[in-house]
mmCIF file of C-alpha atoms in Angstrom:
data_model
loop_
_atom_site.group_PDB
_atom_site.id
_atom_site.type_symbol
_atom_site.label_atom_id
_atom_site.label_comp_id
_atom_site.label_asym_id
_atom_site.label_seq_id
_atom_site.Cartn_x
_atom_site.Cartn_y
_atom_site.Cartn_z
ATOM 1 C CA UNK O 1 -0.001 -0.124 0.076
ATOM 2 C CA UNK O 2 1.096 3.401 -0.656
ATOM 3 C CA UNK O 3 2.395 5.269 2.449
ATOM 4 C CA UNK O 4 0.630 8.433 3.623
ATOM 5 C CA UNK O 5 2.744 11.364 3.487
ATOM 6 C CA UNK O 6 0.551 13.127 6.089
ATOM 7 C CA UNK O 7 0.860 10.569 8.629
ATOM 8 C CA UNK O 8 2.780 11.030 11.813
ATOM 9 C CA UNK O 9 6.106 9.404 11.895
ATOM 10 C CA UNK O 10 5.929 6.263 14.610
ATOM 11 C CA UNK O 11 8.542 5.406 16.967
ATOM 12 C CA UNK O 12 8.956 1.461 16.553
ATOM 13 C CA UNK O 13 7.108 -0.012 19.952
ATOM 14 C CA UNK O 14 6.378 3.390 21.371
ATOM 15 C CA UNK O 15 3.476 5.654 21.406
ATOM 16 C CA UNK O 16 6.118 8.888 21.137
ATOM 17 C CA UNK O 17 6.378 11.102 18.118
ATOM 18 C CA UNK O 18 8.782 12.733 16.226
ATOM 19 C CA UNK O 19 9.080 16.381 16.787
ATOM 20 C CA UNK O 20 11.341 19.079 15.605
ATOM 21 C CA UNK O 21 12.529 22.102 18.197
ATOM 22 C CA UNK O 22 14.021 24.861 15.911
ATOM 23 C CA UNK O 23 16.160 27.108 17.706
ATOM 24 C CA UNK O 24 18.896 25.987 20.261
ATOM 25 C CA UNK O 25 18.137 28.905 23.038
ATOM 26 C CA UNK O 26 16.902 28.687 26.458
ATOM 27 C CA UNK O 27 13.204 28.220 25.586
ATOM 28 C CA UNK O 28 13.698 25.711 22.749
ATOM 29 C CA UNK O 29 16.158 23.853 25.162
ATOM 30 C CA UNK O 30 13.261 23.829 27.782
ATOM 31 C CA UNK O 31 10.915 22.278 25.190
ATOM 32 C CA UNK O 32 13.388 19.913 23.758
ATOM 33 C CA UNK O 33 13.643 18.773 27.486
ATOM 34 C CA UNK O 34 9.872 18.360 28.170
ATOM 35 C CA UNK O 35 9.253 16.584 25.011
ATOM 36 C CA UNK O 36 12.160 13.988 25.393
ATOM 37 C CA UNK O 37 11.136 13.262 28.913
ATOM 38 C CA UNK O 38 7.711 12.689 27.761
ATOM 39 C CA UNK O 39 9.113 9.966 25.669
ATOM 40 C CA UNK O 40 9.154 11.791 22.206
ATOM 41 C CA UNK O 41 12.003 11.754 19.459
ATOM 42 C CA UNK O 42 13.351 15.543 19.396
ATOM 43 C CA UNK O 43 15.109 16.649 16.251
ATOM 44 C CA UNK O 44 16.651 19.725 18.071
ATOM 45 C CA UNK O 45 17.738 22.100 15.246
ATOM 46 C CA UNK O 46 20.421 24.881 15.678
ATOM 47 C CA UNK O 47 22.954 26.933 13.747
ATOM 48 C CA UNK O 48 26.118 26.240 15.648
ATOM 49 C CA UNK O 49 27.698 23.069 14.893
ATOM 50 C CA UNK O 50 29.659 23.150 18.017
ATOM 51 C CA UNK O 51 26.650 23.767 20.040
ATOM 52 C CA UNK O 52 25.006 20.631 18.334
ATOM 53 C CA UNK O 53 28.060 18.468 18.885
ATOM 54 C CA UNK O 54 28.087 19.455 22.429
ATOM 55 C CA UNK O 55 24.556 18.470 23.203
ATOM 56 C CA UNK O 56 24.996 15.194 21.269
ATOM 57 C CA UNK O 57 28.350 14.618 23.060
ATOM 58 C CA UNK O 58 27.573 15.658 26.417
ATOM 59 C CA UNK O 59 23.684 16.154 27.000
ATOM 60 C CA UNK O 60 24.336 19.819 27.780
ATOM 61 C CA UNK O 61 23.824 23.035 26.167
ATOM 62 C CA UNK O 62 26.153 25.153 28.110
ATOM 63 C CA UNK O 63 25.639 28.377 26.644
ATOM 64 C CA UNK O 64 22.125 28.889 27.821
ATOM 65 C CA UNK O 65 21.394 25.888 30.319
ATOM 66 C CA UNK O 66 24.988 25.159 31.718
ATOM 67 C CA UNK O 67 23.645 23.230 34.575
ATOM 68 C CA UNK O 68 21.086 21.287 33.130
ATOM 69 C CA UNK O 69 21.211 17.841 31.733
ATOM 70 C CA UNK O 70 19.097 16.676 28.545
ATOM 71 C CA UNK O 71 18.052 13.263 28.739
ATOM 72 C CA UNK O 72 15.898 11.124 26.361
ATOM 73 C CA UNK O 73 16.128 10.273 22.436
ATOM 74 C CA UNK O 74 17.375 13.968 21.646
ATOM 75 C CA UNK O 75 19.062 14.265 17.942
ATOM 76 C CA UNK O 76 20.815 17.641 17.845
ATOM 77 C CA UNK O 77 21.511 18.886 13.737
ATOM 78 C CA UNK O 78 22.191 21.873 11.966
ATOM 79 C CA UNK O 79 20.044 20.509 9.034
ATOM 80 C CA UNK O 80 16.829 22.160 9.336
ATOM 81 C CA UNK O 81 15.407 20.288 6.695
ATOM 82 C CA UNK O 82 16.042 16.875 8.206
ATOM 83 C CA UNK O 83 14.818 18.058 11.478
ATOM 84 C CA UNK O 84 11.453 19.363 9.804
ATOM 85 C CA UNK O 85 11.390 16.188 7.471
ATOM 86 C CA UNK O 86 11.232 13.798 10.053
ATOM 87 C CA UNK O 87 8.640 15.235 12.464
ATOM 88 C CA UNK O 88 4.882 15.466 12.631
ATOM 89 C CA UNK O 89 5.020 18.630 14.632
ATOM 90 C CA UNK O 90 7.395 21.505 14.739
ATOM 91 C CA UNK O 91 8.069 24.072 17.492
ATOM 92 C CA UNK O 92 9.785 27.096 16.509
ATOM 93 C CA UNK O 93 11.795 29.071 18.992
ATOM 94 C CA UNK O 94 13.750 31.346 16.656
ATOM 95 C CA UNK O 95 14.372 35.072 17.650
ATOM 96 C CA UNK O 96 11.935 37.391 15.939
ATOM 97 C CA UNK O 97 14.734 39.352 13.818
ATOM 98 C CA UNK O 98 15.753 35.907 12.263
ATOM 99 C CA UNK O 99 12.132 33.984 11.960
ATOM 100 C CA UNK O 100 10.837 35.167 8.692
ATOM 101 C CA UNK O 101 14.499 34.487 7.102
ATOM 102 C CA UNK O 102 14.884 31.075 8.261
ATOM 103 C CA UNK O 103 11.204 29.955 7.512
ATOM 104 C CA UNK O 104 11.455 31.295 3.973
ATOM 105 C CA UNK O 105 14.906 30.019 3.600
ATOM 106 C CA UNK O 106 13.395 26.582 4.235
ATOM 107 C CA UNK O 107 9.707 26.631 3.458
ATOM 108 C CA UNK O 108 9.984 23.587 1.058
ATOM 109 C CA UNK O 109 10.834 21.393 3.835
ATOM 110 C CA UNK O 110 7.777 21.591 5.624
ATOM 111 C CA UNK O 111 4.760 19.312 4.653
ATOM 112 C CA UNK O 112 0.936 19.793 3.929
ATOM 113 C CA UNK O 113 -1.004 20.071 6.783
ATOM 114 C CA UNK O 114 1.920 19.789 9.265
ATOM 115 C CA UNK O 115 1.550 21.413 12.811
ATOM 116 C CA UNK O 116 3.864 24.380 13.096
ATOM 117 C CA UNK O 117 3.778 26.289 16.488
ATOM 118 C CA UNK O 118 5.710 29.367 17.278
ATOM 119 C CA UNK O 119 7.246 29.787 20.851
ATOM 120 C CA UNK O 120 8.773 33.129 19.670
ATOM 121 C CA UNK O 121 7.256 36.096 21.553
ATOM 122 C CA UNK O 122 8.067 39.186 19.306
ATOM 123 C CA UNK O 123 6.935 41.391 16.249
ATOM 124 C CA UNK O 124 8.267 41.637 12.828
ATOM 125 C CA UNK O 125 9.274 45.340 12.313
ATOM 126 C CA UNK O 126 8.119 45.510 8.445
ATOM 127 C CA UNK O 127 4.287 45.410 8.692
ATOM 128 C CA UNK O 128 3.855 45.119 12.490
ATOM 129 C CA UNK O 129 3.575 40.977 11.689
ATOM 130 C CA UNK O 130 3.415 38.289 14.653
ATOM 131 C CA UNK O 131 5.346 35.059 14.131
ATOM 132 C CA UNK O 132 2.039 33.134 13.393
ATOM 133 C CA UNK O 133 1.181 35.586 10.524
ATOM 134 C CA UNK O 134 4.854 35.145 9.285
ATOM 135 C CA UNK O 135 4.212 31.321 9.523
ATOM 136 C CA UNK O 136 0.623 31.600 7.561
ATOM 137 C CA UNK O 137 2.251 33.703 4.660
ATOM 138 C CA UNK O 138 5.468 31.438 4.485
ATOM 139 C CA UNK O 139 4.118 28.137 4.945
ATOM 140 C CA UNK O 140 0.407 28.368 4.186
ATOM 141 C CA UNK O 141 -0.202 24.685 3.721
ATOM 142 C CA UNK O 142 0.715 23.857 7.573
ATOM 143 C CA UNK O 143 -1.644 24.138 10.510
ATOM 144 C CA UNK O 144 -0.431 26.741 12.761
ATOM 145 C CA UNK O 145 -0.537 27.638 16.191
ATOM 146 C CA UNK O 146 1.319 29.838 19.207
ATOM 147 C CA UNK O 147 2.335 28.758 22.727
ATOM 148 C CA UNK O 148 2.131 31.423 25.444
ATOM 149 C CA UNK O 149 2.214 32.101 29.196
ATOM 150 C CA UNK O 150 4.167 32.612 32.400
ATOM 151 C CA UNK O 151 6.813 30.051 31.203
ATOM 152 C CA UNK O 152 10.462 30.913 32.459
ATOM 153 C CA UNK O 153 12.684 28.408 30.826
ATOM 154 C CA UNK O 154 14.907 27.991 33.713
ATOM 155 C CA UNK O 155 11.949 27.095 35.974
ATOM 156 C CA UNK O 156 10.507 24.655 33.076
ATOM 157 C CA UNK O 157 14.044 22.637 32.778
ATOM 158 C CA UNK O 158 13.872 22.429 36.840
ATOM 159 C CA UNK O 159 10.556 20.821 36.657
ATOM 160 C CA UNK O 160 8.976 23.391 38.565
ATOM 161 C CA UNK O 161 5.165 23.551 38.072
ATOM 162 C CA UNK O 162 4.275 25.341 35.293
ATOM 163 C CA UNK O 163 1.207 26.112 32.834
ATOM 164 C CA UNK O 164 1.142 27.285 29.429
ATOM 165 C CA UNK O 165 -1.471 28.233 26.817
ATOM 166 C CA UNK O 166 -1.920 26.525 23.097
ATOM 167 C CA UNK O 167 -3.739 29.112 20.815
ATOM 168 C CA UNK O 168 -4.941 27.541 17.585
ATOM 169 C CA UNK O 169 -8.050 27.714 15.366
ATOM 170 C CA UNK O 170 -7.701 23.852 14.572
ATOM 171 C CA UNK O 171 -9.008 21.812 17.537
ATOM 172 C CA UNK O 172 -6.721 18.876 16.518
ATOM 173 C CA UNK O 173 -3.646 21.149 16.983
ATOM 174 C CA UNK O 174 -4.579 22.420 20.343
ATOM 175 C CA UNK O 175 -5.218 18.827 21.327
ATOM 176 C CA UNK O 176 -1.748 17.304 19.941
ATOM 177 C CA UNK O 177 0.104 20.181 21.826
ATOM 178 C CA UNK O 178 -1.578 19.195 25.102
ATOM 179 C CA UNK O 179 -0.747 15.645 24.617
ATOM 180 C CA UNK O 180 2.825 16.106 23.388
ATOM 181 C CA UNK O 181 3.768 18.561 26.126
ATOM 182 C CA UNK O 182 1.601 17.989 29.227
ATOM 183 C CA UNK O 183 2.999 16.048 32.003
ATOM 184 C CA UNK O 184 3.037 16.296 36.019
ATOM 185 C CA UNK O 185 4.662 19.710 35.921
ATOM 186 C CA UNK O 186 3.756 21.197 32.865
ATOM 187 C CA UNK O 187 -0.031 21.997 32.120
ATOM 188 C CA UNK O 188 -1.222 23.029 28.762
ATOM 189 C CA UNK O 189 -4.492 24.883 28.369
ATOM 190 C CA UNK O 190 -6.212 25.733 24.985
ATOM 191 C CA UNK O 191 -7.359 29.113 23.679
ATOM 192 C CA UNK O 192 -8.674 29.961 20.078
ATOM 193 C CA UNK O 193 -7.418 33.547 20.144
ATOM 194 C CA UNK O 194 -4.115 32.954 18.252
ATOM 195 C CA UNK O 195 -3.613 36.744 17.780
ATOM 196 C CA UNK O 196 -4.277 37.938 21.595
ATOM 197 C CA UNK O 197 -2.242 35.159 22.858
ATOM 198 C CA UNK O 198 0.768 35.990 20.663
ATOM 199 C CA UNK O 199 0.170 39.636 21.446
ATOM 200 C CA UNK O 200 0.078 39.324 24.865
ATOM 201 C CA UNK O 201 3.305 37.453 24.784
ATOM 202 C CA UNK O 202 5.149 40.110 22.981
ATOM 203 C CA UNK O 203 3.598 43.135 24.754
ATOM 204 C CA UNK O 204 4.524 41.848 28.219
ATOM 205 C CA UNK O 205 8.211 42.096 27.384
ATOM 206 C CA UNK O 206 7.990 46.034 27.257
ATOM 207 C CA UNK O 207 6.493 46.156 30.756
ATOM 208 C CA UNK O 208 8.903 43.852 32.160
ATOM 209 C CA UNK O 209 11.601 46.169 31.411
ATOM 210 C CA UNK O 210 9.685 48.871 33.104
ATOM 211 C CA UNK O 211 9.107 46.722 36.049
ATOM 212 C CA UNK O 212 12.875 46.106 36.334
ATOM 213 C CA UNK O 213 13.760 49.657 35.868
ATOM 214 C CA UNK O 214 11.302 50.489 38.965
ATOM 215 C CA UNK O 215 12.494 47.950 41.318
ATOM 216 C CA UNK O 216 16.086 49.072 40.490
ATOM 217 C CA UNK O 217 14.992 52.540 41.559
ATOM 218 C CA UNK O 218 13.521 51.425 44.894
ATOM 219 C CA UNK O 219 9.921 52.016 44.113
ATOM 220 C CA UNK O 220 7.464 50.544 46.707
ATOM 221 C CA UNK O 221 5.246 47.437 46.327
ATOM 222 C CA UNK O 222 2.154 49.407 45.762
ATOM 223 C CA UNK O 223 3.957 51.311 43.169
ATOM 224 C CA UNK O 224 5.072 48.188 41.361
ATOM 225 C CA UNK O 225 1.464 46.827 41.586
ATOM 226 C CA UNK O 226 0.082 49.756 40.206
ATOM 227 C CA UNK O 227 2.915 49.685 37.167
ATOM 228 C CA UNK O 228 1.628 46.008 36.356
ATOM 229 C CA UNK O 229 -2.131 46.621 36.474
ATOM 230 C CA UNK O 230 -1.793 49.761 34.458
ATOM 231 C CA UNK O 231 0.403 47.917 31.952
ATOM 232 C CA UNK O 232 -2.412 45.152 31.866
ATOM 233 C CA UNK O 233 -4.747 47.913 30.798
ATOM 234 C CA UNK O 234 -2.374 49.597 28.310
ATOM 235 C CA UNK O 235 -1.293 46.256 26.723
ATOM 236 C CA UNK O 236 -5.023 45.024 26.430
ATOM 237 C CA UNK O 237 -6.463 48.332 25.106
ATOM 238 C CA UNK O 238 -3.896 48.088 22.395
ATOM 239 C CA UNK O 239 -4.547 44.772 21.395
ATOM 240 C CA UNK O 240 -8.150 44.902 21.403
ATOM 241 C CA UNK O 241 -7.784 47.846 18.972
ATOM 242 C CA UNK O 242 -6.083 45.344 16.651
ATOM 243 C CA UNK O 243 -8.937 42.398 16.770
ATOM 244 C CA UNK O 244 -7.846 40.394 20.112
ATOM 245 C CA UNK O 245 -10.153 39.093 22.401
ATOM 246 C CA UNK O 246 -10.128 41.071 25.706
ATOM 247 C CA UNK O 247 -10.769 38.089 28.071
ATOM 248 C CA UNK O 248 -7.503 36.410 26.509
ATOM 249 C CA UNK O 249 -5.558 39.011 28.618
ATOM 250 C CA UNK O 250 -7.401 37.532 32.027
ATOM 251 C CA UNK O 251 -5.633 34.415 31.380
ATOM 252 C CA UNK O 252 -1.826 32.763 31.266
ATOM 253 C CA UNK O 253 -0.941 34.502 28.274
ATOM 254 C CA UNK O 254 -2.085 37.525 29.146
ATOM 255 C CA UNK O 255 -1.777 38.543 33.301
ATOM 256 C CA UNK O 256 0.047 35.330 34.046
ATOM 257 C CA UNK O 257 2.805 35.907 31.499
ATOM 258 C CA UNK O 258 2.759 39.759 32.629
ATOM 259 C CA UNK O 259 2.873 39.016 36.417
ATOM 260 C CA UNK O 260 5.991 36.632 36.109
ATOM 261 C CA UNK O 261 8.043 38.859 33.723
ATOM 262 C CA UNK O 262 7.316 41.911 35.862
ATOM 263 C CA UNK O 263 8.417 40.393 39.168
ATOM 264 C CA UNK O 264 11.193 37.895 38.348
ATOM 265 C CA UNK O 265 14.739 38.422 37.984
ATOM 266 C CA UNK O 266 15.241 35.543 35.969
ATOM 267 C CA UNK O 267 13.294 37.438 33.133
ATOM 268 C CA UNK O 268 15.824 38.840 30.620
ATOM 269 C CA UNK O 269 13.726 42.078 30.294
ATOM 270 C CA UNK O 270 13.376 42.579 33.691
ATOM 271 C CA UNK O 271 17.168 42.297 33.950
ATOM 272 C CA UNK O 272 17.934 44.869 31.371
ATOM 273 C CA UNK O 273 15.277 47.050 32.807
ATOM 274 C CA UNK O 274 16.961 46.608 36.280
ATOM 275 C CA UNK O 275 20.619 47.329 34.897
ATOM 276 C CA UNK O 276 19.407 50.649 33.363
ATOM 277 C CA UNK O 277 17.614 51.586 36.576
ATOM 278 C CA UNK O 278 21.081 51.043 38.260
ATOM 279 C CA UNK O 279 22.537 53.672 35.655
ATOM 280 C CA UNK O 280 23.925 51.552 32.920
ATOM 281 C CA UNK O 281 23.676 52.645 29.231
ATOM 282 C CA UNK O 282 21.198 50.252 27.058
ATOM 283 C CA UNK O 283 24.046 48.934 25.184
ATOM 284 C CA UNK O 284 25.783 48.160 28.473
ATOM 285 C CA UNK O 285 22.597 46.669 30.110
ATOM 286 C CA UNK O 286 21.644 44.173 27.079
ATOM 287 C CA UNK O 287 25.496 43.035 27.309
ATOM 288 C CA UNK O 288 25.137 42.168 30.619
ATOM 289 C CA UNK O 289 22.330 40.134 30.350
ATOM 290 C CA UNK O 290 23.940 38.411 27.321
ATOM 291 C CA UNK O 291 20.583 37.092 25.557
ATOM 292 C CA UNK O 292 18.067 38.685 23.395
ATOM 293 C CA UNK O 293 15.468 40.742 25.258
ATOM 294 C CA UNK O 294 12.781 40.906 22.600
ATOM 295 C CA UNK O 295 11.182 44.101 24.440
ATOM 296 C CA UNK O 296 13.838 46.345 23.103
ATOM 297 C CA UNK O 297 12.777 45.717 19.648
ATOM 298 C CA UNK O 298 9.019 45.397 20.438
ATOM 299 C CA UNK O 299 8.890 48.962 22.331
ATOM 300 C CA UNK O 300 9.925 50.884 19.107
ATOM 301 C CA UNK O 301 7.267 49.014 16.945
ATOM 302 C CA UNK O 302 4.412 49.324 19.375
ATOM 303 C CA UNK O 303 5.042 53.092 20.089
ATOM 304 C CA UNK O 304 5.129 53.594 16.392
ATOM 305 C CA UNK O 305 1.901 51.351 15.811
ATOM 306 C CA UNK O 306 0.107 53.266 18.752
ATOM 307 C CA UNK O 307 0.591 56.670 17.569
ATOM 308 C CA UNK O 308 -0.444 55.668 14.132
ATOM 309 C CA UNK O 309 -3.734 54.306 15.378
ATOM 310 C CA UNK O 310 -4.342 56.445 18.137
ATOM 311 C CA UNK O 311 -4.170 54.363 21.274
ATOM 312 C CA UNK O 312 -3.216 55.786 24.472
ATOM 313 C CA UNK O 313 0.070 54.163 25.907
ATOM 314 C CA UNK O 314 1.800 56.333 28.502
ATOM 315 C CA UNK O 315 4.093 53.800 29.932
ATOM 316 C CA UNK O 316 5.307 52.822 26.389
ATOM 317 C CA UNK O 317 5.980 56.305 25.472
ATOM 318 C CA UNK O 318 7.551 56.856 29.037
ATOM 319 C CA UNK O 319 10.048 53.995 28.239
ATOM 320 C CA UNK O 320 10.786 55.030 25.003
ATOM 321 C CA UNK O 321 11.595 58.518 26.120
ATOM 322 C CA UNK O 322 14.049 56.904 28.833
ATOM 323 C CA UNK O 323 15.630 54.323 26.383
ATOM 324 C CA UNK O 324 16.327 56.374 23.495
ATOM 325 C CA UNK O 325 15.590 60.103 23.986
ATOM 326 C CA UNK O 326 17.938 60.115 27.098
ATOM 327 C CA UNK O 327 15.006 61.415 29.144
ATOM 328 C CA UNK O 328 15.561 61.572 33.034
ATOM 329 C CA UNK O 329 13.890 58.484 34.737
ATOM 330 C CA UNK O 330 12.620 60.513 37.613
ATOM 331 C CA UNK O 331 11.364 63.019 35.175
ATOM 332 C CA UNK O 332 9.135 60.597 33.235
ATOM 333 C CA UNK O 333 7.793 58.866 36.511
ATOM 334 C CA UNK O 334 6.622 62.165 37.690
ATOM 335 C CA UNK O 335 5.228 62.871 34.243
ATOM 336 C CA UNK O 336 3.139 59.655 34.571
ATOM 337 C CA UNK O 337 2.024 60.602 37.924
ATOM 338 C CA UNK O 338 0.880 63.919 37.000
ATOM 339 C CA UNK O 339 -1.241 62.435 33.980
ATOM 340 C CA UNK O 340 -5.067 62.699 33.838
ATOM 341 C CA UNK O 341 -6.626 59.848 36.590
ATOM 342 C CA UNK O 342 -8.797 57.789 34.079
ATOM 343 C CA UNK O 343 -11.001 54.934 34.120
ATOM 344 C CA UNK O 344 -9.660 51.660 36.341
ATOM 345 C CA UNK O 345 -10.485 48.663 33.955
ATOM 346 C CA UNK O 346 -10.661 48.976 30.230
ATOM 347 C CA UNK O 347 -13.760 48.521 28.652
ATOM 348 C CA UNK O 348 -15.909 49.123 31.596
ATOM 349 C CA UNK O 349 -15.994 52.855 31.599
ATOM 350 C CA UNK O 350 -15.003 54.979 28.477
ATOM 351 C CA UNK O 351 -11.849 56.821 28.466
ATOM 352 C CA UNK O 352 -12.205 60.719 28.788
ATOM 353 C CA UNK O 353 -8.928 61.520 26.608
ATOM 354 C CA UNK O 354 -7.327 60.185 23.561
ATOM 355 C CA UNK O 355 -3.649 59.460 22.634
#
């Protein structure tokens, strides 16, 4: 009988699946660990041959997870076509700046109706495109989803209790990811609002920088709580204007992810803000963190977009002035505190001013 090209590759004598993880950073490594420990074969793609060799030979990704041992059937490779070709489901953890280029360069490797899920929390500069939109444009024959939530990679690899959200229009995609990733310490909840879940994940990075900055400046707990909740109001106002469901921001991908990135020193964006709050220049703060902090790129794009569509985002504007216009942190904070006292919860009372 002819082989069904859409059938999921099976492991002989096992119920596990072949899954590809694209991107050898911290979150790609975390998802590889979860999948492998769940009994799946993981085709782990990364650009650097030395990094791939290290994972293969030692079971360690020392650049991103130096103290973590990767167990299970993990097959590191620098051949993306091979990784994707062997997998029924592909998880993409490539930084947003390189996301489209990598997918476009290898678009022929993806199969009809293959499940492809973005793990990347960022926005493409040209056209304000989210990663799922890039996937739809570059590989429209695939079934697309996004993963989002309060998911610090360092805690996931330590098997700390964690929950995430899989968002996809196709219920089979949602169900498949729940089965692939769900385990005793990693819970996977479902959502249909792909745009809202993904945009929440990108926007929260901005407010994590603000929270880190505020913490470094010694603001009190009341002030930090105010910044987080006003950030939630601001990001949901912006996202809903672009078509997201406001209720998404009450879930894991919204308030959940916002809380963890705004309160944890494990968050890269928080650490960038904290370093700036201690007086470091932006470039020095980024160098100190040593990994990509997506919020830096997202900030510029969101400021431009919010001004273009007339959405009031004072925290975004204030952080932009600090980071790129050399504004005084104290002056910006004072300006924010003197702004008009408006409605508390978005969508309940109308706003009395516009941007």
